[in-house]
Amino acid sequence: ASPVPPAAAHRRRLRPSASGREVVSQCLKCEINQDRPMGALRIGHSQGNLPRHGSKNLLTPAAAAISVEQVEVSTYLPKGDMWSVHKFGGTCMGTPQRIQNVADVVLGDSSERKLIIVSAMSKVTDMMYSLVHKAQSRDDSYTEELDKVFEKHMAAAKDLLDGENLARFLSELHSDISNLRAMLRAIYIAGHATESFSEFVVGHGELWSSQMLSYAVQKSGASCSWMDTREVLVVKPSGPDMVDPDYEESEKRLEKWFSRQPAEIIVATGFIASTAENIPTTLKRDGSDFSAAIIGSLVRARQVTIWTDVDGVFSADPRKVSEAVILSTLSYQEAWEMSYFGANVLHPRTIIPVMKDNIPIVIRNMFNLSAPGTVICKQPANEDADLDACVKSFATIDKLALVNVEGTGMAGVPGTSSAIFSAVKEVGANVIMISQASSEHSICFAVPEKEVAAVSAALHVRFREALAAGRLSKVEVIHDCSILAAVGLRMASTPGVSAILFDALAKANINVRAIAQGCSEYNITVVLKQEDCVRALRAAHSRFFLSKTTLAIGVIGPGLIGATLLNQLRDQVAILKENMNIDVRVIGITGASTMLLSETGVDLTRWKEEMQKEAKPADLANFVRHLSEDHVFPNKVLVDCTADTNVASHYYDWLKKGIHVITPNKKANSGPLDRYLKLRTLQRASYTHYFYEATVGAGLPIISTLRGLLETGDKILRIEGIFSGTLSYIFNNFEGTRSFSDVVAEAKEAGYTEPDPRDDLSGTDVARKVIILARESGLRLELSDIPVESLVPEALKSCSSPNEFMQKLPSFDQDWARQRHEAEAAGEVLRYVGAVDVLNGKGRVELQRYKRDHPFAQLSGSDNIIAFTTSRYKEQPLIVRGPGAGAEVTAGGVFCDILRLASYLGAPS
Ligand SMILES: NC(=O)c1ccc[n+]([C@@H]2O[C@H](COP(=O)([O-])OP(=O)(O)OC[C@H]3O[C@@H](n4cnc5c(N)ncnc54)[C@H](O)[C@@H]3O)[C@@H](O)[C@H]2O)c1
Ligand SMILES: N[C@@H](CCO)C(=O)O
Ligand code: NA
């Protein structure tokens, strides 16, 4: 058995429970609470004339009353997990409807006991301060302003409450207002308000808002009482505009208060408190958060929830970093560090009361109840040991200057830094960071820009002799600096974090002027030029926070396929991010004449409008630079949706720059052989990817099938098929009902043809596909090595535009009708086919006739059919068949390549 602790340390409180049927015993030291049926109470440890640990006592309410003589007598305030504390800020209490929403949230919390702290309705505290200000400066418009305050609350109450509660509230409001009127009148006459007068006045906003809320909660029938925290919270001034809570006295008063009104829900005023002498005062800045934290600690609450109008604490200022994310957890220290850097987190002193009892604070959005918010607690548990997760947030401070004091006379001379900083102190400057190298030849520190002139002057005076004698070589000021700070508790125990940070800064070409890291390692601070600051912030933030499969995409050629792709992306990006952690950002779109550039990603729901509104003259070199010089996104991709040979000629350079290339454009792979080989050699030697599935059979898996066969060691013997969606469509539909030229126009209309339909009819497009597959299979062929039977009449080859060609085509309809007839008479159909004879190293493209029962004769629409005959697929070829042209399927094939890239880069499958 454990030794029994000294008597004095253990006190027990006994009292009949609320129902009167049980007796409750609590050991004040061990905080053991017991609610037990009468007659079988096992009391916690105690000593002296009290029962010892574990001994049985027969207790009745009467016995409990008797034992009051034996133990410390106290009214009973339960403490611990049954309590949940909520604080609602001014915006949450802004309108009657919002106050009702607050009441609903309170009632929706299933905790056994709830303590609700509220701020004044939004703007009211400012109005109250202005009343005091006006009265003491003898501006008698304070009376009208007081009327406005009255009307605002009366209107809100009438909206929210009814019956007796409304009447009660209004009568209290009336009496408060008339008291205030008298007090303000006194201030007006005196032309002066003492601090306690003005504190008394300004605290009324909380009195009214909390009363309204408490009545609104009561409306539902819940047991709820209202607490004026001036009766409970006792504070003492601890500095200008600062107070310290007196926990012991406050706890006593809270217990006393509770014994009188032990409701399950208590709605209390935030912000206000009183001194030990019972003079009303306030908790000053961020007072209501502080109230909630103090009360949370007094009742040892399970949790304190601070309700506000943001989803939680961001990883960086979202106005500067659009990729900033809401942090799910933060340690107390991290929250501290971040609030120092002006992040909109809790005031550090708010954290102190709850920290000692490890009570978590949760920041939640009243206007987005589905957001889980940010939990601020001890060391957040169950975080993976991911290096990147060590840094919780980034913050910056602008408008700083760096002061550098340098000279050999500093090394090994005690007192130099003391002399420097006492000079700084004399001019009242605030030192924001300090850094000194261990050689001691220089010491540098950052101060606000507006204070640096005075600091520099003071240092020159202080070190005049040392400077003259050369012991100090200079006191130098570097203007226009900023601080970038990385905050994270686990940086301390994780090697490599600073390496990642500095690597990100180096890649963004940012020069670091000074560095500081405290031994606590909660924070790494770097000083840089202010002009680099946002870029540095974004580069560092993205390095730690962006998914590794974030793709920054530049789309070239928003024509039929490009536009369709952009629309498919628009509909799918959110889903990809949610389900696969793939973050796709289109950061540029360029057509032939204009281009649109974006830092963070074009809004794909309105890319066309943006393209019209924001676009600049197109310039491919600048477009590519925009992508390659971005330092935020880890992966860059150019998607070429043109049919342009010139665009295709740049792939080599882009891949060399580390930009991945994805395209449905056949020009690169079917262009000059030496260029093609050079491109593929580069690609194979690098980790930059080049995908072009849509160049053959559009979205059909032709290239990937062929690769799969080759890479697993199969031998390709022959590839043959119908490779042109356009020509497939034309011959599938040229059945004697419409003229040849009409069917061609239909194919163009349906989006199957190349921008110039002659590329299809001439067989060139099919020849390109044959070449692409031949080269993929290892043949070294040029386009000119492929004999092609052109369907473009000799006379139309010289037409200057696709339109002219389409206009003249009907004059050849007769010829086509005759050919079709002849085939039909023989029980055959016309089909335009391409073939790669791998064994003999040859390819061909020609118009052929097939029997009606041949698989090639069975196609419909724009179907392609491709048959691979290989050593493994010898008896029966492997056949891929389906629509091989058209906007949706082609763009889908390009999209597929984008996702293939993401999975190569490590996206989950
Ligand atoms: N249509 C299909 O079914 C299909 C199937 C597979 C592959 N493809 C290929 O897709 C590509 C696009 O075809 P499309 O039908 O969308 O053509 P399109 O003419 O509708 O679109 C091409 C776009 O690229 C733009 N462009 C041309 N040169 C440019 C340059 N240098 N810089 C920037 N923009 C430029 C044009 O202005 C146009 O907007 C072609 O290479 C084609 O072979 C199309
Ligand atoms: N014009 C091409 C588009 C697909 O590359 C065709 O008809 O097949
Ligand atoms: Na394909």
mmCIF file of C-alpha atoms in Angstrom, residues 535-671:
data_model
loop_
_atom_site.group_PDB
_atom_site.id
_atom_site.type_symbol
_atom_site.label_atom_id
_atom_site.label_comp_id
_atom_site.label_asym_id
_atom_site.label_seq_id
_atom_site.Cartn_x
_atom_site.Cartn_y
_atom_site.Cartn_z
ATOM 1 C CA ARG A 535 8.790 35.483 -52.555
ATOM 2 C CA ALA A 536 10.837 33.936 -49.760
ATOM 3 C CA LEU A 537 7.723 33.318 -47.703
ATOM 4 C CA ARG A 538 5.988 31.592 -50.572
ATOM 5 C CA ALA A 539 9.037 29.546 -51.545
ATOM 6 C CA ALA A 540 9.620 28.369 -47.978
ATOM 7 C CA HIS A 541 5.963 27.745 -47.305
ATOM 8 C CA SER A 542 5.428 25.740 -50.467
ATOM 9 C CA ARG A 543 8.463 23.638 -49.728
ATOM 10 C CA PHE A 544 7.014 22.522 -46.425
ATOM 11 C CA PHE A 545 3.321 22.621 -47.129
ATOM 12 C CA LEU A 546 2.552 21.933 -50.769
ATOM 13 C CA SER A 547 1.883 18.412 -51.760
ATOM 14 C CA LYS A 548 4.832 16.886 -53.614
ATOM 15 C CA THR A 549 2.395 16.221 -56.402
ATOM 16 C CA THR A 550 1.499 19.813 -56.956
ATOM 17 C CA LEU A 551 1.751 20.423 -60.693
ATOM 18 C CA ALA A 552 2.027 23.911 -62.106
ATOM 19 C CA ILE A 553 0.785 23.666 -65.655
ATOM 20 C CA GLY A 554 1.201 25.937 -68.657
ATOM 21 C CA VAL A 555 -1.286 25.193 -71.434
ATOM 22 C CA ILE A 556 -0.223 26.145 -74.951
ATOM 23 C CA GLY A 557 -2.980 26.366 -77.573
ATOM 24 C CA PRO A 558 -6.415 26.691 -75.945
ATOM 25 C CA GLY A 559 -8.121 25.619 -79.203
ATOM 26 C CA LEU A 560 -10.521 22.713 -79.422
ATOM 27 C CA ILE A 561 -8.458 20.205 -77.451
ATOM 28 C CA GLY A 562 -6.807 22.757 -75.141
ATOM 29 C CA ALA A 563 -10.131 24.344 -74.185
ATOM 30 C CA THR A 564 -11.729 20.962 -73.595
ATOM 31 C CA LEU A 565 -8.813 19.965 -71.394
ATOM 32 C CA LEU A 566 -9.115 23.164 -69.340
ATOM 33 C CA ASN A 567 -12.798 22.465 -68.798
ATOM 34 C CA GLN A 568 -12.132 18.872 -67.795
ATOM 35 C CA LEU A 569 -9.530 20.115 -65.308
ATOM 36 C CA ARG A 570 -12.010 22.669 -63.985
ATOM 37 C CA ASP A 571 -14.448 19.882 -63.119
ATOM 38 C CA GLN A 572 -11.906 17.538 -61.610
ATOM 39 C CA VAL A 573 -9.192 19.472 -59.749
ATOM 40 C CA ALA A 574 -11.010 19.642 -56.417
ATOM 41 C CA ILE A 575 -11.699 15.917 -56.496
ATOM 42 C CA LEU A 576 -8.083 15.108 -57.340
ATOM 43 C CA LYS A 577 -6.876 17.221 -54.460
ATOM 44 C CA GLU A 578 -9.293 15.706 -52.016
ATOM 45 C CA ASN A 579 -8.902 12.076 -53.035
ATOM 46 C CA MET A 580 -5.352 11.771 -54.309
ATOM 47 C CA ASN A 581 -3.472 14.758 -52.932
ATOM 48 C CA ILE A 582 -2.780 15.861 -56.498
ATOM 49 C CA ASP A 583 -2.860 19.634 -56.672
ATOM 50 C CA VAL A 584 -3.143 20.845 -60.270
ATOM 51 C CA ARG A 585 -2.665 24.565 -60.925
ATOM 52 C CA VAL A 586 -2.848 26.049 -64.390
ATOM 53 C CA ILE A 587 -0.513 29.015 -63.964
ATOM 54 C CA GLY A 588 -0.522 30.077 -67.607
ATOM 55 C CA ILE A 589 -2.457 29.734 -70.840
ATOM 56 C CA THR A 590 -1.096 30.959 -74.155
ATOM 57 C CA GLY A 591 -2.727 31.078 -77.549
ATOM 58 C CA ALA A 592 -1.143 32.271 -80.765
ATOM 59 C CA SER A 593 -1.869 35.946 -80.055
ATOM 60 C CA THR A 594 -2.467 36.411 -76.324
ATOM 61 C CA MET A 595 -1.429 34.794 -73.068
ATOM 62 C CA LEU A 596 -2.636 34.778 -69.478
ATOM 63 C CA LEU A 597 -0.201 34.359 -66.582
ATOM 64 C CA SER A 598 -1.050 33.675 -62.960
ATOM 65 C CA GLU A 599 1.106 33.343 -59.842
ATOM 66 C CA THR A 600 -1.121 30.967 -57.952
ATOM 67 C CA GLY A 601 -3.383 29.367 -60.536
ATOM 68 C CA VAL A 602 -5.988 30.571 -63.017
ATOM 69 C CA ASP A 603 -9.589 30.309 -61.844
ATOM 70 C CA LEU A 604 -10.666 27.579 -64.245
ATOM 71 C CA THR A 605 -14.342 28.439 -63.933
ATOM 72 C CA ARG A 606 -13.613 31.649 -65.770
ATOM 73 C CA TRP A 607 -10.426 31.123 -67.709
ATOM 74 C CA LYS A 608 -12.001 32.324 -70.962
ATOM 75 C CA GLU A 609 -13.104 35.642 -69.475
ATOM 76 C CA GLU A 610 -9.739 36.088 -67.763
ATOM 77 C CA MET A 611 -8.053 35.288 -71.041
ATOM 78 C CA GLN A 612 -9.985 38.137 -72.645
ATOM 79 C CA LYS A 613 -9.675 40.563 -69.765
ATOM 80 C CA GLU A 614 -6.188 40.014 -68.392
ATOM 81 C CA ALA A 615 -4.290 38.623 -71.319
ATOM 82 C CA LYS A 616 -1.055 40.119 -72.648
ATOM 83 C CA PRO A 617 0.445 39.654 -76.114
ATOM 84 C CA ALA A 618 1.609 36.075 -76.492
ATOM 85 C CA ASP A 619 5.318 35.454 -76.150
ATOM 86 C CA LEU A 620 6.331 31.839 -75.833
ATOM 87 C CA ALA A 621 9.746 32.599 -74.322
ATOM 88 C CA ASN A 622 8.192 34.740 -71.585
ATOM 89 C CA PHE A 623 5.491 32.192 -71.057
ATOM 90 C CA VAL A 624 8.048 29.463 -70.438
ATOM 91 C CA ARG A 625 10.082 31.772 -68.226
ATOM 92 C CA HIS A 626 7.023 32.451 -66.087
ATOM 93 C CA LEU A 627 6.852 28.735 -65.435
ATOM 94 C CA SER A 628 10.526 27.995 -65.035
ATOM 95 C CA GLU A 629 11.237 30.960 -62.773
ATOM 96 C CA ASP A 630 8.423 30.162 -60.403
ATOM 97 C CA HIS A 631 9.805 29.019 -57.030
ATOM 98 C CA VAL A 632 6.631 28.034 -55.349
ATOM 99 C CA PHE A 633 5.583 24.937 -57.215
ATOM 100 C CA PRO A 634 7.660 21.791 -57.068
ATOM 101 C CA ASN A 635 6.760 20.459 -60.534
ATOM 102 C CA LYS A 636 6.210 22.280 -63.788
ATOM 103 C CA VAL A 637 4.507 20.951 -66.872
ATOM 104 C CA LEU A 638 3.975 22.360 -70.345
ATOM 105 C CA VAL A 639 1.002 20.937 -72.189
ATOM 106 C CA ASP A 640 1.268 21.636 -75.913
ATOM 107 C CA CYS A 641 -2.196 21.492 -77.478
ATOM 108 C CA THR A 642 -1.188 23.079 -80.754
ATOM 109 C CA ALA A 643 -0.328 21.345 -83.990
ATOM 110 C CA ASP A 644 2.636 23.667 -84.316
ATOM 111 C CA THR A 645 6.064 22.392 -85.423
ATOM 112 C CA ASN A 646 7.774 25.402 -83.903
ATOM 113 C CA VAL A 647 6.264 24.803 -80.469
ATOM 114 C CA ALA A 648 7.293 21.141 -80.707
ATOM 115 C CA SER A 649 10.858 22.139 -81.533
ATOM 116 C CA HIS A 650 11.247 23.539 -77.992
ATOM 117 C CA TYR A 651 10.527 20.339 -76.065
ATOM 118 C CA TYR A 652 14.213 19.534 -75.825
ATOM 119 C CA ASP A 653 15.007 22.844 -74.126
ATOM 120 C CA TRP A 654 12.041 22.586 -71.809
ATOM 121 C CA LEU A 655 12.908 19.086 -70.694
ATOM 122 C CA LYS A 656 16.450 20.259 -70.171
ATOM 123 C CA LYS A 657 15.118 22.969 -67.845
ATOM 124 C CA GLY A 658 13.345 20.286 -65.854
ATOM 125 C CA ILE A 659 9.907 21.110 -67.231
ATOM 126 C CA HIS A 660 7.831 18.035 -68.014
ATOM 127 C CA VAL A 661 6.113 17.984 -71.403
ATOM 128 C CA ILE A 662 2.749 16.459 -72.285
ATOM 129 C CA THR A 663 1.208 16.734 -75.720
ATOM 130 C CA PRO A 664 -1.285 15.475 -78.298
ATOM 131 C CA ASN A 665 0.814 17.252 -80.945
ATOM 132 C CA LYS A 666 2.435 14.733 -83.289
ATOM 133 C CA LYS A 667 5.037 17.095 -84.713
ATOM 134 C CA ALA A 668 7.932 16.332 -82.390
ATOM 135 C CA ASN A 669 7.735 12.557 -82.565
ATOM 136 C CA SER A 670 7.115 12.465 -86.307
ATOM 137 C CA GLY A 671 9.598 15.213 -87.197
#
